Amino acid sequence: MKALEGVKILDFTHVQSGPTCTQLLAWFGADCIKVERPGVGDATRGQLRDVPDADSLYFTMLNHNKRSITINTKHVTGKEVLERLVKECDVLVENFAPGALDRMGFGWERIQELNPRMIMASVKGFGPGPYEDCKVYENVAQCTGGSASTTGFLDGPPTVTGSQIGDSGTGLHLALGIVTALYQREKTGRGQKVLAAMQDGVLNLCRVKLRDQQRLDHGPLKEYSQHGRGIEFGEAVPRAGNDSGGGQPGWILKCKGWETDPNAYVYFITQAAVWGAICDIIDKPEWKEDEGYATPPARLDKIAQIFDTIEEWTKTKTKFEVMDICNPLNIPCGPILSMKELAEEPSLRDTGTVVEVDHPTRGKYLTVGCPVKLSDSPAEVTRSPLLGEHTEEILTDVLGYGGEELDRIVGSGAVGDVNKAAAE
Ligand code: COA
């Protein structure tokens, strides 16, 4: 039995943020019924295609373990089918542009009329306020949530990160909101609205930067390397390059081969507790006792110089050799791993974090499996559905249509081609 077995999700999501959320719920055992427009489907099915006529990796990697039904929700019969789904399901998850669901006739009041136990969960770009009607994509959220202004180097422009904190990050937040609402429903019997705004999600992940904004009122941020380099702070938290963000100074250092390998680097942290061991490996034993280096406060104005000296040592080792030497000494460090290295890493395959999946039209591909492991509810990754693959199955098994009623629904043109779907 899976943790969320028996929970039915009406998955009205598209692109990345919403699908990330429902994919997680599906991995935890929920029955995820993805509603898509007949003949069109989630726009990402056709985006960034690498194999002609096959669903893109963008789509397949965000929609595992789901079923797909195609319904034209603007058609009167399509609305009828959707109403049945609302009555049947526990959670509706959507990330349409603001107002789209109301225009479709399925706003919160109507949902409550149809099913008072329904949890209606939405991702939107912004919460209530001046920008609530805006359409938002990943990088807009990174920029408006405080990430871009604090990412990058001091002398460079604001920078977006490779981690999809706006989309996938907000999807994670929404998933937590949904299971929490399900838990509350156990006691109250009532559904509720769950909103995860992308700006809020990014700001939550940038919490330590709002911390620093307030510390700035009380003096310079001494752990920022900018301080050591004698550069004054402005009014807002600056971009801090590869500074650690915490109380233990850290930086990215070159390793052997850096001249030709863009990822021959290591993240190195000069944790106070292991300062002596660091001095020994970089052959600076005198820094252990030297008043100018012996304590963390004494080192604050020399951080850049200290990392330059450590780098002279790391440049003589590969990033993995640095790990091998530092780990036994409890010196925290981490090699910069490329996507190629991660894709090939056996330990990630062993844990199911990287999984190979087979797909009928694209063949085998790699994906990231469930990043959260439940001992009593292990996640098995199954391929994403073809467009409308489960239309007939859902109409009959979940919604109970049959005989003439099923013929009427299919004949209306409001659902996808069920015979084709069944054949697939
Ligand atoms: N049948 C008929 N119509 C359907 C349908 C179906 N099965 N599914 C969706 N539609 C319609 C919607 O009703 C809407 O129509 P309307 O605008 O006439 O009311 C339309 O499709 C498009 O929806 P929309 O969400 O506006 O798509 P978009 O491609 O224009 O915008 C986003 C994409 C992501 C910018 C937008 O959805 C958004 O801002 N979402 C919230 C924030 C978010 O999640 N962003 C990150 C995405 S990773």
Tab-separated table of C-alpha atoms and ligand atoms in Angstrom:
chain	number	residue	atom	x	y	z
A	1	MET	CA	0.000	0.000	0.000
A	2	LYS	CA	1.193	3.502	-0.841
A	3	ALA	CA	0.922	6.497	1.490
A	4	LEU	CA	-1.642	8.374	-0.612
A	5	GLU	CA	-3.477	5.341	-1.975
A	6	GLY	CA	-7.154	6.098	-2.502
A	7	VAL	CA	-6.589	9.832	-3.013
A	8	LYS	CA	-7.855	10.934	-6.426
A	9	ILE	CA	-6.274	13.992	-7.993
A	10	LEU	CA	-7.947	15.928	-10.767
A	11	ASP	CA	-4.726	17.131	-12.356
A	12	PHE	CA	-5.416	20.250	-14.351
A	13	THR	CA	-1.759	21.265	-14.442
A	14	HIS	CA	0.549	22.101	-17.313
A	15	VAL	CA	4.136	23.145	-18.039
A	16	GLN	CA	6.358	22.634	-14.954
A	17	SER	CA	5.216	23.967	-11.589
A	18	GLY	CA	1.872	22.158	-11.282
A	19	PRO	CA	3.068	18.903	-12.899
A	20	THR	CA	6.010	18.742	-10.448
A	21	CYS	CA	3.508	18.803	-7.594
A	22	THR	CA	1.127	16.186	-8.963
A	23	GLN	CA	3.997	13.898	-10.016
A	24	LEU	CA	5.165	13.839	-6.393
A	25	LEU	CA	1.655	13.018	-5.180
A	26	ALA	CA	1.458	10.248	-7.781
A	27	TRP	CA	4.764	8.824	-6.536
A	28	PHE	CA	3.299	8.767	-3.044
A	29	GLY	CA	0.419	6.688	-4.416
A	30	ALA	CA	-2.336	9.133	-5.429
A	31	ASP	CA	-4.326	8.370	-8.570
A	32	CYS	CA	-3.433	11.324	-10.740
A	33	ILE	CA	-5.892	11.985	-13.569
A	34	LYS	CA	-4.415	14.548	-15.931
A	35	VAL	CA	-7.030	16.456	-17.929
A	36	GLU	CA	-5.764	17.729	-21.272
A	37	ARG	CA	-7.242	19.424	-24.295
A	38	PRO	CA	-8.139	16.926	-27.067
A	39	GLY	CA	-5.552	16.823	-29.854
A	40	VAL	CA	-3.345	19.384	-28.096
A	41	GLY	CA	-2.504	18.373	-24.548
A	42	ASP	CA	0.009	19.982	-22.243
A	43	ALA	CA	2.037	22.431	-24.349
A	44	THR	CA	5.274	20.861	-23.132
A	45	ARG	CA	4.494	17.600	-24.969
A	46	GLY	CA	5.739	19.354	-28.092
A	47	GLN	CA	8.341	21.712	-26.607
A	48	LEU	CA	12.117	21.156	-26.913
A	49	ARG	CA	11.521	17.891	-28.788
A	50	ASP	CA	14.614	15.749	-29.324
A	51	VAL	CA	12.826	12.790	-30.972
A	52	PRO	CA	10.390	13.602	-33.811
A	53	ASP	CA	6.725	12.896	-32.984
A	54	ALA	CA	7.530	11.615	-29.472
A	55	ASP	CA	6.522	13.429	-26.282
A	56	SER	CA	9.392	15.693	-25.230
A	57	LEU	CA	11.617	14.939	-22.250
A	58	TYR	CA	10.236	18.148	-20.789
A	59	PHE	CA	6.831	16.467	-20.619
A	60	THR	CA	7.824	12.891	-19.855
A	61	MET	CA	10.104	13.880	-16.970
A	62	LEU	CA	7.329	15.845	-15.222
A	63	ASN	CA	4.358	13.546	-15.727
A	64	HIS	CA	5.321	10.060	-14.585
A	65	ASN	CA	2.793	7.779	-12.867
A	66	LYS	CA	-0.220	9.743	-14.168
A	67	ARG	CA	-3.202	8.882	-16.364
A	68	SER	CA	-4.312	11.156	-19.194
A	69	ILE	CA	-7.891	11.942	-20.220
A	70	THR	CA	-8.669	14.449	-22.950
A	71	ILE	CA	-11.687	16.679	-22.403
A	72	ASN	CA	-12.665	19.932	-24.108
A	73	THR	CA	-13.691	21.759	-20.967
A	74	LYS	CA	-15.236	24.607	-22.946
A	75	HIS	CA	-17.732	22.203	-24.576
A	76	VAL	CA	-21.050	21.721	-22.764
A	77	THR	CA	-20.603	17.925	-22.610
A	78	GLY	CA	-16.972	18.365	-21.612
A	79	LYS	CA	-18.156	20.475	-18.660
A	80	GLU	CA	-20.559	17.703	-17.717
A	81	VAL	CA	-17.696	15.175	-17.626
A	82	LEU	CA	-15.531	17.599	-15.679
A	83	GLU	CA	-18.333	18.060	-13.114
A	84	ARG	CA	-18.409	14.306	-12.600
A	85	LEU	CA	-14.650	14.328	-12.087
A	86	VAL	CA	-14.914	17.150	-9.532
A	87	LYS	CA	-17.493	15.131	-7.596
A	88	GLU	CA	-15.351	12.002	-7.759
A	89	CYS	CA	-11.924	13.440	-6.882
A	90	ASP	CA	-10.388	14.657	-3.613
A	91	VAL	CA	-8.066	17.342	-4.934
A	92	LEU	CA	-8.107	19.627	-7.958
A	93	VAL	CA	-4.648	20.965	-8.810
A	94	GLU	CA	-4.250	23.715	-11.395
A	95	ASN	CA	-1.755	26.282	-12.546
A	96	PHE	CA	-3.672	28.131	-15.236
A	97	ALA	CA	-3.247	31.839	-15.735
A	98	PRO	CA	-5.277	33.842	-13.198
A	99	GLY	CA	-9.007	33.731	-13.970
A	100	ALA	CA	-8.873	30.832	-16.469
A	101	LEU	CA	-10.710	28.406	-14.194
A	102	ASP	CA	-13.436	30.989	-13.422
A	103	ARG	CA	-13.879	31.589	-17.152
A	104	MET	CA	-14.256	27.837	-17.596
A	105	GLY	CA	-17.069	27.900	-15.007
A	106	PHE	CA	-15.148	26.089	-12.268
A	107	GLY	CA	-14.304	28.807	-9.744
A	108	TRP	CA	-14.004	28.026	-6.034
A	109	GLU	CA	-17.737	28.587	-5.292
A	110	ARG	CA	-18.857	26.211	-8.017
A	111	ILE	CA	-16.299	23.613	-6.906
A	112	GLN	CA	-17.614	23.808	-3.337
A	113	GLU	CA	-21.198	23.399	-4.576
A	114	LEU	CA	-20.210	20.302	-6.497
A	115	ASN	CA	-17.971	18.780	-3.810
A	116	PRO	CA	-17.555	20.431	-0.392
A	117	ARG	CA	-14.740	18.001	0.439
A	118	MET	CA	-12.712	19.096	-2.579
A	119	ILE	CA	-9.303	20.636	-1.975
A	120	MET	CA	-8.558	23.157	-4.711
A	121	ALA	CA	-4.860	23.801	-5.048
A	122	SER	CA	-3.354	26.440	-7.296
A	123	VAL	CA	0.013	27.752	-8.342
A	124	LYS	CA	-0.065	31.381	-9.379
A	125	GLY	CA	2.768	33.756	-10.154
A	126	PHE	CA	1.840	36.192	-7.387
A	127	GLY	CA	-0.450	36.252	-4.381
A	128	PRO	CA	-3.143	38.934	-3.975
A	129	GLY	CA	-1.763	42.380	-4.769
A	130	PRO	CA	-0.643	44.529	-7.662
A	131	TYR	CA	0.617	41.682	-9.853
A	132	GLU	CA	-1.981	39.008	-9.129
A	133	ASP	CA	-3.306	38.968	-12.707
A	134	CYS	CA	0.094	38.413	-14.323
A	135	LYS	CA	1.202	35.300	-16.152
A	136	VAL	CA	4.493	34.097	-14.759
A	137	TYR	CA	7.260	31.722	-15.821
A	138	GLU	CA	10.245	30.388	-13.875
A	139	ASN	CA	12.722	33.216	-14.314
A	140	VAL	CA	10.139	35.905	-13.621
A	141	ALA	CA	9.610	34.247	-10.235
A	142	GLN	CA	13.347	34.007	-9.582
A	143	CYS	CA	13.630	37.726	-10.330
A	144	THR	CA	10.627	38.859	-8.313
A	145	GLY	CA	11.248	36.546	-5.359
A	146	GLY	CA	14.699	37.879	-4.432
A	147	SER	CA	16.832	35.154	-5.962
A	148	ALA	CA	18.224	36.999	-8.975
A	149	SER	CA	19.188	40.142	-7.055
A	150	THR	CA	21.253	38.039	-4.658
A	151	THR	CA	22.753	35.578	-7.169
A	152	GLY	CA	25.853	36.235	-9.263
A	153	PHE	CA	29.011	38.193	-8.685
A	154	LEU	CA	29.245	41.653	-7.174
A	155	ASP	CA	30.496	43.222	-10.381
A	156	GLY	CA	28.046	41.360	-12.638
A	157	PRO	CA	24.312	41.578	-13.414
A	158	PRO	CA	21.560	39.799	-11.454
A	159	THR	CA	21.653	36.106	-12.394
A	160	VAL	CA	19.093	33.309	-12.510
A	161	THR	CA	20.038	29.888	-11.163
A	162	GLY	CA	19.882	26.547	-12.954
A	163	SER	CA	17.694	25.120	-10.194
A	164	GLN	CA	14.059	25.636	-11.113
A	165	ILE	CA	13.163	27.120	-7.781
A	166	GLY	CA	10.272	29.137	-9.227
A	167	ASP	CA	8.508	26.230	-10.919
A	168	SER	CA	9.629	22.987	-9.282
A	169	GLY	CA	10.229	24.782	-5.967
A	170	THR	CA	6.669	26.112	-5.925
A	171	GLY	CA	5.346	22.707	-6.961
A	172	LEU	CA	7.000	21.284	-3.851
A	173	HIS	CA	5.439	23.950	-1.665
A	174	LEU	CA	2.024	23.217	-3.176
A	175	ALA	CA	2.382	19.470	-2.563
A	176	LEU	CA	2.991	20.145	1.114
A	177	GLY	CA	-0.070	22.410	1.217
A	178	ILE	CA	-2.205	19.687	-0.352
A	179	VAL	CA	-1.246	16.875	2.023
A	180	THR	CA	-1.685	19.279	4.950
A	181	ALA	CA	-5.179	20.171	3.710
A	182	LEU	CA	-5.972	16.469	3.298
A	183	TYR	CA	-4.876	15.926	6.896
A	184	GLN	CA	-7.098	18.778	8.127
A	185	ARG	CA	-10.008	17.406	6.084
A	186	GLU	CA	-9.789	14.207	8.108
A	187	LYS	CA	-10.912	16.253	11.121
A	188	THR	CA	-13.238	18.838	9.574
A	189	GLY	CA	-14.665	16.946	6.630
A	190	ARG	CA	-14.230	20.116	4.579
A	191	GLY	CA	-12.054	20.951	1.634
A	192	GLN	CA	-10.235	24.243	1.315
A	193	LYS	CA	-8.317	26.415	-1.114
A	194	VAL	CA	-4.535	26.021	-1.195
A	195	LEU	CA	-2.462	28.694	-2.920
A	196	ALA	CA	1.262	28.621	-3.601
A	197	ALA	CA	2.435	31.817	-5.264
A	198	MET	CA	5.742	31.502	-7.106
A	199	GLN	CA	7.057	34.793	-5.720
A	200	ASP	CA	6.324	33.571	-2.189
A	201	GLY	CA	7.943	30.201	-2.813
A	202	VAL	CA	11.149	31.766	-4.140
A	203	LEU	CA	11.248	34.272	-1.288
A	204	ASN	CA	10.831	31.414	1.184
A	205	LEU	CA	13.879	29.742	-0.359
A	206	CYS	CA	15.732	33.089	-0.122
A	207	ARG	CA	14.892	33.417	3.568
A	208	VAL	CA	18.556	33.845	4.584
A	209	LYS	CA	18.860	36.851	2.283
A	210	LEU	CA	15.986	38.627	4.044
A	211	ARG	CA	17.846	37.758	7.254
A	212	ASP	CA	20.923	39.526	5.885
A	213	GLN	CA	18.878	42.512	4.692
A	214	GLN	CA	17.970	43.201	8.318
A	215	ARG	CA	21.469	42.484	9.643
A	216	LEU	CA	22.744	45.099	7.222
A	217	ASP	CA	21.008	47.781	9.328
A	218	HIS	CA	23.403	46.914	12.150
A	219	GLY	CA	26.667	46.993	10.228
A	220	PRO	CA	28.527	45.281	7.392
A	221	LEU	CA	27.971	41.593	6.657
A	222	LYS	CA	31.365	40.485	7.849
A	223	GLU	CA	31.173	36.938	6.512
A	224	TYR	CA	30.644	38.211	2.933
A	225	SER	CA	33.989	38.186	1.104
A	226	GLN	CA	33.135	41.671	-0.098
A	227	HIS	CA	33.822	42.811	3.479
A	228	GLY	CA	37.280	41.229	3.482
A	229	ARG	CA	38.043	42.977	0.229
A	230	GLY	CA	37.191	46.331	1.801
A	231	ILE	CA	34.209	47.058	-0.473
A	232	GLU	CA	31.421	48.988	1.229
A	233	PHE	CA	27.879	47.652	1.356
A	234	GLY	CA	24.971	49.487	-0.259
A	235	GLU	CA	21.366	49.584	0.932
A	236	ALA	CA	20.367	46.103	-0.251
A	237	VAL	CA	21.838	42.638	0.214
A	238	PRO	CA	24.484	42.301	-2.507
A	239	ARG	CA	25.288	39.416	-4.825
A	240	ALA	CA	27.751	37.276	-2.952
A	241	GLY	CA	29.347	35.148	-5.668
A	242	ASN	CA	30.138	31.766	-4.169
A	243	ASP	CA	30.164	32.879	-0.532
A	244	SER	CA	28.649	30.222	1.675
A	245	GLY	CA	25.604	32.111	2.932
A	246	GLY	CA	26.136	30.811	6.450
A	247	GLY	CA	28.548	31.449	9.279
A	248	GLN	CA	31.295	29.202	7.894
A	249	PRO	CA	33.178	30.817	4.994
A	250	GLY	CA	33.233	28.854	1.742
A	251	TRP	CA	34.226	29.349	-1.909
A	252	ILE	CA	34.551	27.455	-5.187
A	253	LEU	CA	38.180	26.609	-5.916
A	254	LYS	CA	39.968	25.403	-9.030
A	255	CYS	CA	41.186	21.815	-9.136
A	256	LYS	CA	43.598	19.944	-11.370
A	257	GLY	CA	42.427	20.195	-14.990
A	258	TRP	CA	40.431	23.404	-14.566
A	259	GLU	CA	42.076	24.907	-17.658
A	260	THR	CA	40.163	22.510	-19.933
A	261	ASP	CA	37.372	21.042	-17.785
A	262	PRO	CA	34.695	23.628	-16.890
A	263	ASN	CA	33.677	21.548	-13.874
A	264	ALA	CA	37.107	20.809	-12.362
A	265	TYR	CA	36.241	22.757	-9.215
A	266	VAL	CA	35.455	22.009	-5.607
A	267	TYR	CA	33.384	23.826	-3.006
A	268	PHE	CA	35.577	24.231	0.053
A	269	ILE	CA	34.381	25.310	3.509
A	270	THR	CA	36.806	26.592	6.124
A	271	GLN	CA	34.750	25.352	9.049
A	272	ALA	CA	36.207	26.729	12.276
A	273	ALA	CA	36.294	23.348	14.025
A	274	VAL	CA	38.713	21.888	11.452
A	275	TRP	CA	40.918	24.945	10.895
A	276	GLY	CA	43.965	23.078	12.189
A	277	ALA	CA	43.488	20.213	9.727
A	278	ILE	CA	43.086	22.687	6.865
A	279	CYS	CA	46.329	24.451	7.826
A	280	ASP	CA	48.120	21.100	7.813
A	281	ILE	CA	46.930	19.913	4.394
A	282	ILE	CA	47.746	23.218	2.701
A	283	ASP	CA	51.129	23.275	4.454
A	284	LYS	CA	50.508	26.406	6.511
A	285	PRO	CA	50.882	24.978	10.046
A	286	GLU	CA	51.976	28.406	11.323
A	287	TRP	CA	48.425	29.761	10.690
A	288	LYS	CA	47.165	27.572	13.534
A	289	GLU	CA	48.809	29.755	16.168
A	290	ASP	CA	49.228	33.058	14.289
A	291	GLU	CA	46.981	35.666	15.938
A	292	GLY	CA	45.939	36.994	12.546
A	293	TYR	CA	44.612	33.593	11.450
A	294	ALA	CA	43.905	31.476	14.526
A	295	THR	CA	40.286	32.542	15.160
A	296	PRO	CA	37.326	33.005	12.815
A	297	PRO	CA	36.957	36.760	13.580
A	298	ALA	CA	40.684	37.282	12.906
A	299	ARG	CA	40.347	35.574	9.521
A	300	LEU	CA	37.332	37.574	8.338
A	301	ASP	CA	39.347	40.302	6.605
A	302	LYS	CA	41.660	37.735	4.975
A	303	ILE	CA	39.137	35.290	3.556
A	304	ALA	CA	39.979	35.977	-0.095
A	305	GLN	CA	43.705	35.547	0.571
A	306	ILE	CA	43.109	32.350	2.561
A	307	PHE	CA	41.060	30.833	-0.251
A	308	ASP	CA	43.749	31.830	-2.781
A	309	THR	CA	46.259	29.864	-0.692
A	310	ILE	CA	43.953	26.847	-0.360
A	311	GLU	CA	43.411	26.989	-4.126
A	312	GLU	CA	47.137	26.688	-4.757
A	313	TRP	CA	46.770	23.292	-3.044
A	314	THR	CA	43.467	22.211	-4.664
A	315	LYS	CA	44.923	23.018	-8.116
A	316	THR	CA	47.375	20.154	-7.571
A	317	LYS	CA	44.560	17.616	-6.971
A	318	THR	CA	41.478	16.483	-8.881
A	319	LYS	CA	38.146	17.411	-7.294
A	320	PHE	CA	37.709	13.787	-6.229
A	321	GLU	CA	41.198	13.656	-4.683
A	322	VAL	CA	40.336	16.766	-2.675
A	323	MET	CA	37.222	14.962	-1.414
A	324	ASP	CA	39.197	11.822	-0.584
A	325	ILE	CA	41.747	13.791	1.439
A	326	CYS	CA	39.332	16.169	3.178
A	327	ASN	CA	36.467	13.831	4.057
A	328	PRO	CA	38.409	11.713	6.587
A	329	LEU	CA	39.472	14.975	8.262
A	330	ASN	CA	35.838	16.162	8.445
A	331	ILE	CA	36.607	19.155	6.239
A	332	PRO	CA	33.312	19.908	4.446
A	333	CYS	CA	33.767	20.122	0.679
A	334	GLY	CA	31.998	18.996	-2.472
A	335	PRO	CA	33.094	18.416	-6.054
A	336	ILE	CA	31.255	20.404	-8.727
A	337	LEU	CA	29.433	17.562	-10.500
A	338	SER	CA	28.343	17.998	-14.100
A	339	MET	CA	24.985	16.684	-15.334
A	340	LYS	CA	26.966	14.041	-17.258
A	341	GLU	CA	28.628	12.859	-14.057
A	342	LEU	CA	25.303	12.822	-12.188
A	343	ALA	CA	23.612	10.866	-14.984
A	344	GLU	CA	26.375	8.252	-14.787
A	345	GLU	CA	26.706	8.097	-10.981
A	346	PRO	CA	25.954	4.491	-9.890
A	347	SER	CA	24.939	5.352	-6.324
A	348	LEU	CA	22.125	7.607	-7.606
A	349	ARG	CA	20.875	4.749	-9.788
A	350	ASP	CA	20.986	2.429	-6.764
A	351	THR	CA	18.775	4.686	-4.669
A	352	GLY	CA	16.275	5.358	-7.456
A	353	THR	CA	17.144	9.052	-7.563
A	354	VAL	CA	18.177	8.646	-11.201
A	355	VAL	CA	15.983	6.139	-13.047
A	356	GLU	CA	15.916	4.731	-16.566
A	357	VAL	CA	12.398	4.594	-17.996
A	358	ASP	CA	11.132	2.966	-21.185
A	359	HIS	CA	8.621	4.808	-23.363
A	360	PRO	CA	6.703	3.378	-26.322
A	361	THR	CA	7.463	6.188	-28.760
A	362	ARG	CA	10.787	7.563	-27.536
A	363	GLY	CA	12.517	4.484	-26.113
A	364	LYS	CA	14.690	4.590	-23.008
A	365	TYR	CA	15.517	7.818	-21.209
A	366	LEU	CA	16.789	8.943	-17.831
A	367	THR	CA	14.758	10.814	-15.286
A	368	VAL	CA	15.012	12.016	-11.718
A	369	GLY	CA	12.969	9.709	-9.516
A	370	CYS	CA	11.251	10.640	-6.271
A	371	PRO	CA	13.706	12.705	-4.216
A	372	VAL	CA	11.898	11.920	-0.956
A	373	LYS	CA	12.094	8.326	0.209
A	374	LEU	CA	9.351	6.833	2.404
A	375	SER	CA	10.269	3.487	3.933
A	376	ASP	CA	6.657	2.226	3.882
A	377	SER	CA	5.724	3.773	0.563
A	378	PRO	CA	8.527	3.322	-1.947
A	379	ALA	CA	8.048	5.173	-5.229
A	380	GLU	CA	8.192	3.219	-8.467
A	381	VAL	CA	8.573	5.400	-11.517
A	382	THR	CA	6.280	4.507	-14.429
A	383	ARG	CA	6.261	6.300	-17.779
A	384	SER	CA	4.175	9.365	-18.531
A	385	PRO	CA	0.875	8.762	-20.341
A	386	LEU	CA	0.342	9.331	-24.051
A	387	LEU	CA	-2.185	12.061	-24.811
A	388	GLY	CA	-5.633	10.734	-23.913
A	389	GLU	CA	-4.278	7.239	-23.286
A	390	HIS	CA	-6.701	6.623	-20.427
A	391	THR	CA	-9.756	8.524	-21.650
A	392	GLU	CA	-11.936	5.446	-22.048
A	393	GLU	CA	-10.647	3.831	-18.857
A	394	ILE	CA	-11.429	6.935	-16.784
A	395	LEU	CA	-14.844	7.515	-18.377
A	396	THR	CA	-15.895	3.963	-17.614
A	397	ASP	CA	-13.992	2.834	-14.506
A	398	VAL	CA	-13.746	6.103	-12.569
A	399	LEU	CA	-16.865	7.932	-13.743
A	400	GLY	CA	-19.088	4.915	-14.410
A	401	TYR	CA	-20.211	5.894	-17.921
A	402	GLY	CA	-21.416	3.005	-20.051
A	403	GLY	CA	-23.828	2.016	-22.818
A	404	GLU	CA	-25.754	4.828	-24.486
A	405	GLU	CA	-24.468	7.410	-22.041
A	406	LEU	CA	-20.888	6.649	-23.024
A	407	ASP	CA	-21.849	6.789	-26.699
A	408	ARG	CA	-23.432	10.200	-26.157
A	409	ILE	CA	-20.319	11.548	-24.424
A	410	VAL	CA	-17.986	10.171	-27.081
A	411	GLY	CA	-20.271	11.214	-29.924
A	412	SER	CA	-20.387	14.801	-28.665
A	413	GLY	CA	-16.760	15.358	-29.674
A	414	ALA	CA	-16.024	16.767	-26.225
A	415	VAL	CA	-13.567	14.017	-25.305
A	416	GLY	CA	-10.652	12.633	-27.258
A	417	ASP	CA	-10.797	9.740	-29.649
A	418	VAL	CA	-11.413	6.932	-27.151
A	419	ASN	CA	-10.919	4.117	-29.646
A	420	LYS	CA	-7.511	5.467	-30.593
A	421	ALA	CA	-6.663	5.855	-26.928
A	422	ALA	CA	-7.717	2.293	-26.175
A	423	ALA	CA	-5.644	0.981	-29.086
A	424	GLU	CA	-2.574	2.745	-27.780
B	1	COA	N1	-10.138	22.310	-22.816
B	1	COA	C1	-10.402	23.555	-23.244
B	1	COA	N2	-9.686	24.640	-22.875
B	1	COA	C2	-8.669	24.436	-22.040
B	1	COA	C3	-8.337	23.163	-21.533
B	1	COA	C4	-9.137	22.062	-21.960
B	1	COA	N3	-8.909	20.831	-21.547
B	1	COA	N4	-7.268	23.276	-20.719
B	1	COA	C5	-6.935	24.586	-20.708
B	1	COA	N5	-7.777	25.294	-21.500
B	1	COA	C6	-7.759	26.729	-21.743
B	1	COA	C7	-7.962	27.553	-20.497
B	1	COA	O1	-9.305	27.561	-20.146
B	1	COA	C8	-7.428	28.899	-20.948
B	1	COA	O2	-8.432	29.534	-21.724
B	1	COA	P1	-8.873	31.086	-21.555
B	1	COA	O3	-7.636	31.878	-21.431
B	1	COA	O4	-9.635	31.329	-22.832
B	1	COA	O5	-9.725	31.184	-20.357
B	1	COA	C9	-6.344	28.518	-21.943
B	1	COA	O6	-6.495	27.128	-22.178
B	1	COA	C10	-4.892	28.755	-21.608
B	1	COA	O7	-4.585	28.731	-20.242
B	1	COA	P2	-3.346	29.587	-19.692
B	1	COA	O8	-3.069	29.131	-18.329
B	1	COA	O9	-3.633	31.047	-19.877
B	1	COA	O10	-2.110	29.141	-20.652
B	1	COA	P3	-0.948	30.039	-21.285
B	1	COA	O11	-0.151	29.093	-22.124
B	1	COA	O12	-1.455	31.244	-21.984
B	1	COA	O13	-0.078	30.529	-20.043
B	1	COA	C11	1.283	30.235	-18.055
B	1	COA	C12	0.870	29.687	-19.445
B	1	COA	C13	2.159	29.187	-17.400
B	1	COA	C14	2.053	31.542	-18.244
B	1	COA	C15	0.025	30.495	-17.204
B	1	COA	O14	-0.749	29.325	-17.180
B	1	COA	C16	0.328	30.938	-15.778
B	1	COA	O15	0.711	32.084	-15.526
B	1	COA	N6	0.120	30.043	-14.811
B	1	COA	C17	0.287	30.314	-13.399
B	1	COA	C18	1.738	30.405	-12.990
B	1	COA	C19	2.516	29.190	-13.381
B	1	COA	O16	2.208	28.084	-13.021
B	1	COA	N7	3.610	29.446	-14.086
B	1	COA	C20	4.643	28.468	-14.308
B	1	COA	C21	4.351	27.513	-15.318
B	1	COA	S1	5.628	26.303	-15.281
